[in-house]
mmCIF file with all atom_site columns, C-alpha atoms in Angstrom:
data_model
loop_
_atom_site.group_PDB
_atom_site.id
_atom_site.type_symbol
_atom_site.label_atom_id
_atom_site.label_alt_id
_atom_site.label_comp_id
_atom_site.label_asym_id
_atom_site.label_entity_id
_atom_site.label_seq_id
_atom_site.pdbx_PDB_ins_code
_atom_site.Cartn_x
_atom_site.Cartn_y
_atom_site.Cartn_z
_atom_site.occupancy
_atom_site.B_iso_or_equiv
_atom_site.pdbx_formal_charge
_atom_site.auth_seq_id
_atom_site.auth_comp_id
_atom_site.auth_asym_id
_atom_site.auth_atom_id
_atom_site.pdbx_PDB_model_num
ATOM 1  C CA . MET A 1 1  ? -4.921  13.770  28.440 1.00 90.00 ? 176 MET A CA 1
ATOM 2  C CA . THR A 1 2  ? -6.350  9.943   26.805 1.00 94.00 ? 177 THR A CA 1
ATOM 3  C CA . ARG A 1 3  ? -3.587  8.398   24.403 1.00 97.00 ? 178 ARG A CA 1
ATOM 4  C CA . VAL A 1 4  ? -4.640  6.079   21.959 1.00 98.00 ? 179 VAL A CA 1
ATOM 5  C CA . GLY A 1 5  ? -1.875  3.752   20.311 1.00 98.00 ? 180 GLY A CA 1
ATOM 6  C CA . LEU A 1 6  ? -3.009  1.672   17.075 1.00 98.00 ? 181 LEU A CA 1
ATOM 7  C CA . LEU A 1 7  ? -0.986  -0.742  15.420 1.00 98.00 ? 182 LEU A CA 1
ATOM 8  C CA . GLU A 1 8  ? -1.424  -1.554  11.762 1.00 98.00 ? 183 GLU A CA 1
ATOM 9  C CA . VAL A 1 9  ? 0.345   -5.035  10.837 1.00 98.00 ? 184 VAL A CA 1
ATOM 10 C CA . ARG A 1 10 ? -0.007  -6.858  7.144  1.00 98.00 ? 185 ARG A CA 1
ATOM 11 C CA . LEU A 1 11 ? 0.629   -10.296 7.150  1.00 97.00 ? 186 LEU A CA 1
ATOM 12 C CA . ALA A 1 12 ? 2.141   -12.614 4.651  1.00 95.00 ? 187 ALA A CA 1
ATOM 13 C CA . LEU A 1 13 ? 0.442   -16.780 5.496  1.00 93.00 ? 188 LEU A CA 1
ATOM 14 C CA . HIS A 1 14 ? 2.396   -18.924 3.317  1.00 86.00 ? 189 HIS A CA 1
ATOM 15 C CA . GLY A 1 15 ? 0.862   -22.742 2.484  1.00 85.00 ? 190 GLY A CA 1
ATOM 16 C CA . ILE A 1 16 ? -2.818  -22.104 2.488  1.00 86.00 ? 191 ILE A CA 1
ATOM 17 C CA . GLY A 1 17 ? -5.740  -23.002 0.355  1.00 85.00 ? 192 GLY A CA 1
ATOM 18 C CA . SER A 1 18 ? -8.725  -21.449 1.115  1.00 88.00 ? 193 SER A CA 1
ATOM 19 C CA . LEU A 1 19 ? -10.222 -18.974 3.148  1.00 89.00 ? 194 LEU A CA 1
ATOM 20 C CA . LYS A 1 20 ? -11.485 -20.867 5.772  1.00 91.00 ? 195 LYS A CA 1
ATOM 21 C CA . ALA A 1 21 ? -8.326  -21.831 6.941  1.00 91.00 ? 196 ALA A CA 1
ATOM 22 C CA . LYS A 1 22 ? -6.525  -18.353 6.516  1.00 92.00 ? 197 LYS A CA 1
ATOM 23 C CA . ARG A 1 23 ? -9.312  -17.161 9.180  1.00 92.00 ? 198 ARG A CA 1
ATOM 24 C CA . GLY A 1 24 ? -8.538  -19.907 11.819 1.00 92.00 ? 199 GLY A CA 1
ATOM 25 C CA . ILE A 1 25 ? -5.290  -19.120 11.887 1.00 93.00 ? 200 ILE A CA 1
ATOM 26 C CA . ILE A 1 26 ? -6.306  -15.445 12.486 1.00 95.00 ? 201 ILE A CA 1
ATOM 27 C CA . LYS A 1 27 ? -8.430  -15.559 14.399 1.00 96.00 ? 202 LYS A CA 1
ATOM 28 C CA . GLY A 1 28 ? -6.375  -18.158 16.538 1.00 95.00 ? 203 GLY A CA 1
ATOM 29 C CA . LEU A 1 29 ? -4.039  -15.621 16.233 1.00 96.00 ? 204 LEU A CA 1
ATOM 30 C CA . MET A 1 30 ? -5.283  -12.635 16.914 1.00 97.00 ? 205 MET A CA 1
ATOM 31 C CA . GLU A 1 31 ? -7.862  -14.443 21.037 1.00 97.00 ? 206 GLU A CA 1
ATOM 32 C CA . ARG A 1 32 ? -4.103  -14.640 21.567 1.00 97.00 ? 207 ARG A CA 1
ATOM 33 C CA . THR A 1 33 ? -3.037  -11.394 21.504 1.00 98.00 ? 208 THR A CA 1
ATOM 34 C CA . ARG A 1 34 ? -6.353  -9.530  22.870 1.00 98.00 ? 209 ARG A CA 1
ATOM 35 C CA . ASN A 1 35 ? -5.627  -12.143 25.583 1.00 97.00 ? 210 ASN A CA 1
ATOM 36 C CA . ARG A 1 36 ? -1.833  -11.686 26.365 1.00 97.00 ? 211 ARG A CA 1
ATOM 37 C CA . PHE A 1 37 ? -1.743  -7.364  26.370 1.00 98.00 ? 212 PHE A CA 1
ATOM 38 C CA . HIS A 1 38 ? -5.942  -6.127  26.605 1.00 97.00 ? 213 HIS A CA 1
ATOM 39 C CA . VAL A 1 39 ? -5.948  -4.382  23.357 1.00 98.00 ? 214 VAL A CA 1
ATOM 40 C CA . ALA A 1 40 ? -8.686  -4.596  20.587 1.00 98.00 ? 215 ALA A CA 1
ATOM 41 C CA . VAL A 1 41 ? -7.400  -6.497  17.158 1.00 98.00 ? 216 VAL A CA 1
ATOM 42 C CA . ALA A 1 42 ? -9.649  -7.127  13.867 1.00 98.00 ? 217 ALA A CA 1
ATOM 43 C CA . GLU A 1 43 ? -8.767  -7.616  10.936 1.00 96.00 ? 218 GLU A CA 1
ATOM 44 C CA . VAL A 1 44 ? -9.532  -4.491  8.655  1.00 96.00 ? 219 VAL A CA 1
ATOM 45 C CA . GLY A 1 45 ? -8.077  -5.977  5.056  1.00 88.00 ? 220 GLY A CA 1
ATOM 46 C CA . SER A 1 46 ? -7.984  -8.684  2.837  1.00 85.00 ? 221 SER A CA 1
ATOM 47 C CA . GLN A 1 47 ? -10.970 -10.898 3.857  1.00 85.00 ? 222 GLN A CA 1
ATOM 48 C CA . ASP A 1 48 ? -10.893 -11.808 0.856  1.00 87.00 ? 223 ASP A CA 1
ATOM 49 C CA . LEU A 1 49 ? -7.326  -12.797 0.503  1.00 87.00 ? 224 LEU A CA 1
ATOM 50 C CA . TRP A 1 50 ? -6.051  -16.399 0.963  1.00 86.00 ? 225 TRP A CA 1
ATOM 51 C CA . GLY A 1 51 ? -2.755  -15.506 2.043  1.00 91.00 ? 226 GLY A CA 1
ATOM 52 C CA . THR A 1 52 ? -2.504  -11.995 2.986  1.00 94.00 ? 227 THR A CA 1
ATOM 53 C CA . ALA A 1 53 ? -4.219  -10.874 6.298  1.00 95.00 ? 228 ALA A CA 1
ATOM 54 C CA . ASP A 1 54 ? -4.521  -6.601  7.911  1.00 97.00 ? 229 ASP A CA 1
ATOM 55 C CA . LEU A 1 55 ? -4.211  -6.372  11.255 1.00 98.00 ? 230 LEU A CA 1
ATOM 56 C CA . GLY A 1 56 ? -5.184  -3.246  13.394 1.00 98.00 ? 231 GLY A CA 1
ATOM 57 C CA . ILE A 1 57 ? -4.291  -3.242  17.303 1.00 99.00 ? 232 ILE A CA 1
ATOM 58 C CA . ALA A 1 58 ? -5.282  -0.373  19.281 1.00 99.00 ? 233 ALA A CA 1
ATOM 59 C CA . ALA A 1 59 ? -4.779  -0.073  22.802 1.00 98.00 ? 234 ALA A CA 1
ATOM 60 C CA . VAL A 1 60 ? -5.834  3.433   24.791 1.00 98.00 ? 235 VAL A CA 1
ATOM 61 C CA . SER A 1 61 ? -3.505  5.064   27.925 1.00 97.00 ? 236 SER A CA 1
ATOM 62 C CA . SER A 1 62 ? -2.972  8.169   29.742 1.00 97.00 ? 237 SER A CA 1
ATOM 63 C CA . ASP A 1 63 ? 1.291   7.451   28.404 1.00 96.00 ? 238 ASP A CA 1
ATOM 64 C CA . ALA A 1 64 ? 2.349   7.836   25.286 1.00 96.00 ? 239 ALA A CA 1
ATOM 65 C CA . VAL A 1 65 ? 5.652   5.982   25.710 1.00 97.00 ? 240 VAL A CA 1
ATOM 66 C CA . LEU A 1 66 ? 3.405   3.029   27.714 1.00 96.00 ? 241 LEU A CA 1
ATOM 67 C CA . LEU A 1 67 ? 1.685   2.561   25.148 1.00 97.00 ? 242 LEU A CA 1
ATOM 68 C CA . GLN A 1 68 ? 4.789   2.606   21.891 1.00 97.00 ? 243 GLN A CA 1
ATOM 69 C CA . GLY A 1 69 ? 6.297   0.186   24.202 1.00 97.00 ? 244 GLY A CA 1
ATOM 70 C CA . LEU A 1 70 ? 3.086   -2.131  24.459 1.00 98.00 ? 245 LEU A CA 1
ATOM 71 C CA . MET A 1 71 ? 2.868   -1.492  19.765 1.00 98.00 ? 246 MET A CA 1
ATOM 72 C CA . GLU A 1 72 ? 5.675   -3.072  20.057 1.00 98.00 ? 247 GLU A CA 1
ATOM 73 C CA . LYS A 1 73 ? 5.517   -5.977  21.938 1.00 98.00 ? 248 LYS A CA 1
ATOM 74 C CA . VAL A 1 74 ? 3.106   -8.031  20.376 1.00 98.00 ? 249 VAL A CA 1
ATOM 75 C CA . VAL A 1 75 ? 5.048   -6.224  17.076 1.00 98.00 ? 250 VAL A CA 1
ATOM 76 C CA . ARG A 1 76 ? 7.722   -9.274  18.740 1.00 97.00 ? 251 ARG A CA 1
ATOM 77 C CA . PHE A 1 77 ? 4.743   -11.442 19.748 1.00 98.00 ? 252 PHE A CA 1
ATOM 78 C CA . ILE A 1 78 ? 2.946   -12.404 16.187 1.00 97.00 ? 253 ILE A CA 1
ATOM 79 C CA . GLU A 1 79 ? 6.184   -12.669 14.928 1.00 95.00 ? 254 GLU A CA 1
ATOM 80 C CA . GLU A 1 80 ? 7.497   -15.419 17.844 1.00 95.00 ? 255 GLU A CA 1
ATOM 81 C CA . GLN A 1 81 ? 3.625   -17.034 17.457 1.00 92.00 ? 256 GLN A CA 1
ATOM 82 C CA . GLY A 1 82 ? 5.415   -18.450 13.678 1.00 88.00 ? 257 GLY A CA 1
ATOM 83 C CA . ALA A 1 83 ? 1.820   -18.883 12.074 1.00 84.00 ? 258 ALA A CA 1
ATOM 84 C CA . ALA A 1 84 ? 2.507   -15.651 10.139 1.00 91.00 ? 259 ALA A CA 1
ATOM 85 C CA . VAL A 1 85 ? 5.048   -13.475 8.646  1.00 95.00 ? 260 VAL A CA 1
ATOM 86 C CA . ILE A 1 86 ? 5.199   -9.345  9.427  1.00 97.00 ? 261 ILE A CA 1
ATOM 87 C CA . VAL A 1 87 ? 5.120   -8.244  5.903  1.00 97.00 ? 262 VAL A CA 1
ATOM 88 C CA . ASP A 1 88 ? 4.911   -4.811  6.653  1.00 97.00 ? 263 ASP A CA 1
ATOM 89 C CA . TYR A 1 89 ? 3.591   -2.595  10.101 1.00 98.00 ? 264 TYR A CA 1
ATOM 90 C CA . ARG A 1 90 ? 2.841   1.239   11.497 1.00 98.00 ? 265 ARG A CA 1
ATOM 91 C CA . VAL A 1 91 ? 2.943   2.160   14.357 1.00 98.00 ? 266 VAL A CA 1
ATOM 92 C CA . GLU A 1 92 ? 1.094   5.357   15.625 1.00 98.00 ? 267 GLU A CA 1
ATOM 93 C CA . ILE A 1 93 ? -0.048  7.059   19.034 1.00 97.00 ? 268 ILE A CA 1
ATOM 94 C CA . LEU A 1 94 ? -2.766  9.490   18.987 1.00 95.00 ? 269 LEU A CA 1
#
Protein backbone atom coordinates (compact mmCIF):
# COMPACT_ATOMS: atom_id res chain seq x y z
CA MET A 1 0.00 0.00 0.00
CA THR A 2 1.30 3.45 -0.87
CA ARG A 3 1.96 5.80 2.04
CA VAL A 4 2.56 9.54 1.98
CA GLY A 5 4.58 11.28 4.66
CA LEU A 6 3.81 14.95 5.27
CA LEU A 7 5.85 17.30 7.40
CA GLU A 8 4.75 20.85 8.16
CA VAL A 9 7.42 23.05 9.73
CA ARG A 10 7.07 26.60 11.06
CA LEU A 11 10.39 28.44 11.19
CA ALA A 12 11.43 31.65 12.91
CA LEU A 13 14.10 33.70 11.16
CA HIS A 14 15.80 36.26 13.37
CA GLY A 15 17.64 39.32 12.10
CA ILE A 16 15.98 39.29 8.68
CA GLY A 17 15.41 42.77 7.28
CA SER A 18 13.68 42.05 4.00
CA LEU A 19 11.69 39.47 2.08
CA LYS A 20 14.63 39.16 -0.32
CA ALA A 21 16.93 38.10 2.54
CA LYS A 22 14.31 35.68 3.84
CA ARG A 23 13.84 34.09 0.42
CA GLY A 24 17.58 33.62 0.05
CA ILE A 25 17.79 31.74 3.34
CA ILE A 26 14.66 29.66 2.73
CA LYS A 27 15.57 28.84 -0.87
CA GLY A 28 18.97 27.51 0.21
CA LEU A 29 17.47 25.49 3.07
CA MET A 30 14.83 23.96 0.78
CA GLU A 31 17.44 23.08 -1.85
CA ARG A 32 19.76 21.39 0.66
CA THR A 33 16.83 19.44 2.14
CA ARG A 34 15.69 18.28 -1.32
CA ASN A 35 19.16 17.20 -2.32
CA ARG A 36 19.93 15.39 0.92
CA PHE A 37 16.66 13.49 1.39
CA HIS A 38 15.03 13.37 -2.08
CA VAL A 39 11.78 14.84 -0.77
CA ALA A 40 9.42 17.46 -2.18
CA VAL A 41 9.75 20.81 -0.38
CA ALA A 42 7.74 24.03 -0.77
CA GLU A 43 7.15 27.23 1.14
CA VAL A 44 3.45 26.87 1.90
CA GLY A 45 2.67 29.84 4.12
CA SER A 46 3.84 33.14 5.60
CA GLN A 47 5.40 34.16 2.28
CA ASP A 48 4.89 37.86 3.01
CA LEU A 49 6.19 37.81 6.59
CA TRP A 50 9.89 38.55 7.12
CA GLY A 51 10.48 36.60 10.30
CA THR A 52 8.42 33.46 9.70
CA ALA A 53 8.37 30.69 7.12
CA ASP A 54 6.09 27.67 6.76
CA LEU A 55 7.51 24.72 4.84
CA GLY A 56 5.68 21.65 3.57
CA ILE A 57 7.74 18.51 2.96
CA ALA A 58 6.43 15.29 1.42
CA ALA A 59 7.68 11.82 0.51
CA VAL A 60 6.10 8.61 -0.78
CA SER A 61 6.91 5.04 0.27
CA SER A 62 5.25 1.72 0.97
CA ASP A 63 6.67 1.74 4.53
CA ALA A 64 5.07 4.03 7.12
CA VAL A 65 7.86 3.45 9.65
CA LEU A 66 10.47 4.46 7.08
CA LEU A 67 8.52 7.65 6.32
CA GLN A 68 8.23 8.54 10.01
CA GLY A 69 11.98 8.10 10.44
CA LEU A 70 12.70 10.11 7.31
CA MET A 71 10.57 13.03 8.49
CA GLU A 72 12.30 13.02 11.89
CA LYS A 73 15.68 13.09 10.12
CA VAL A 74 14.53 16.07 8.05
CA VAL A 75 13.52 17.92 11.24
CA ARG A 76 16.95 17.27 12.80
CA PHE A 77 18.68 18.35 9.57
CA ILE A 78 16.77 21.65 9.47
CA GLU A 79 17.64 22.29 13.13
CA GLU A 80 21.33 21.56 12.49
CA GLN A 81 21.51 24.00 9.58
CA GLY A 82 21.16 26.93 11.98
CA ALA A 83 19.55 29.13 9.33
CA ALA A 84 16.26 29.23 11.22
CA VAL A 85 14.71 28.03 14.47
CA ILE A 86 11.91 25.45 14.36
CA VAL A 87 8.95 26.91 16.25
CA ASP A 88 6.59 24.01 15.57
CA TYR A 89 6.28 20.97 13.35
CA ARG A 90 3.79 18.24 12.61
CA VAL A 91 4.28 14.86 10.93
CA GLU A 92 1.40 13.01 9.34
CA ILE A 93 1.53 9.65 7.58
CA LEU A 94 -1.37 8.99 5.21
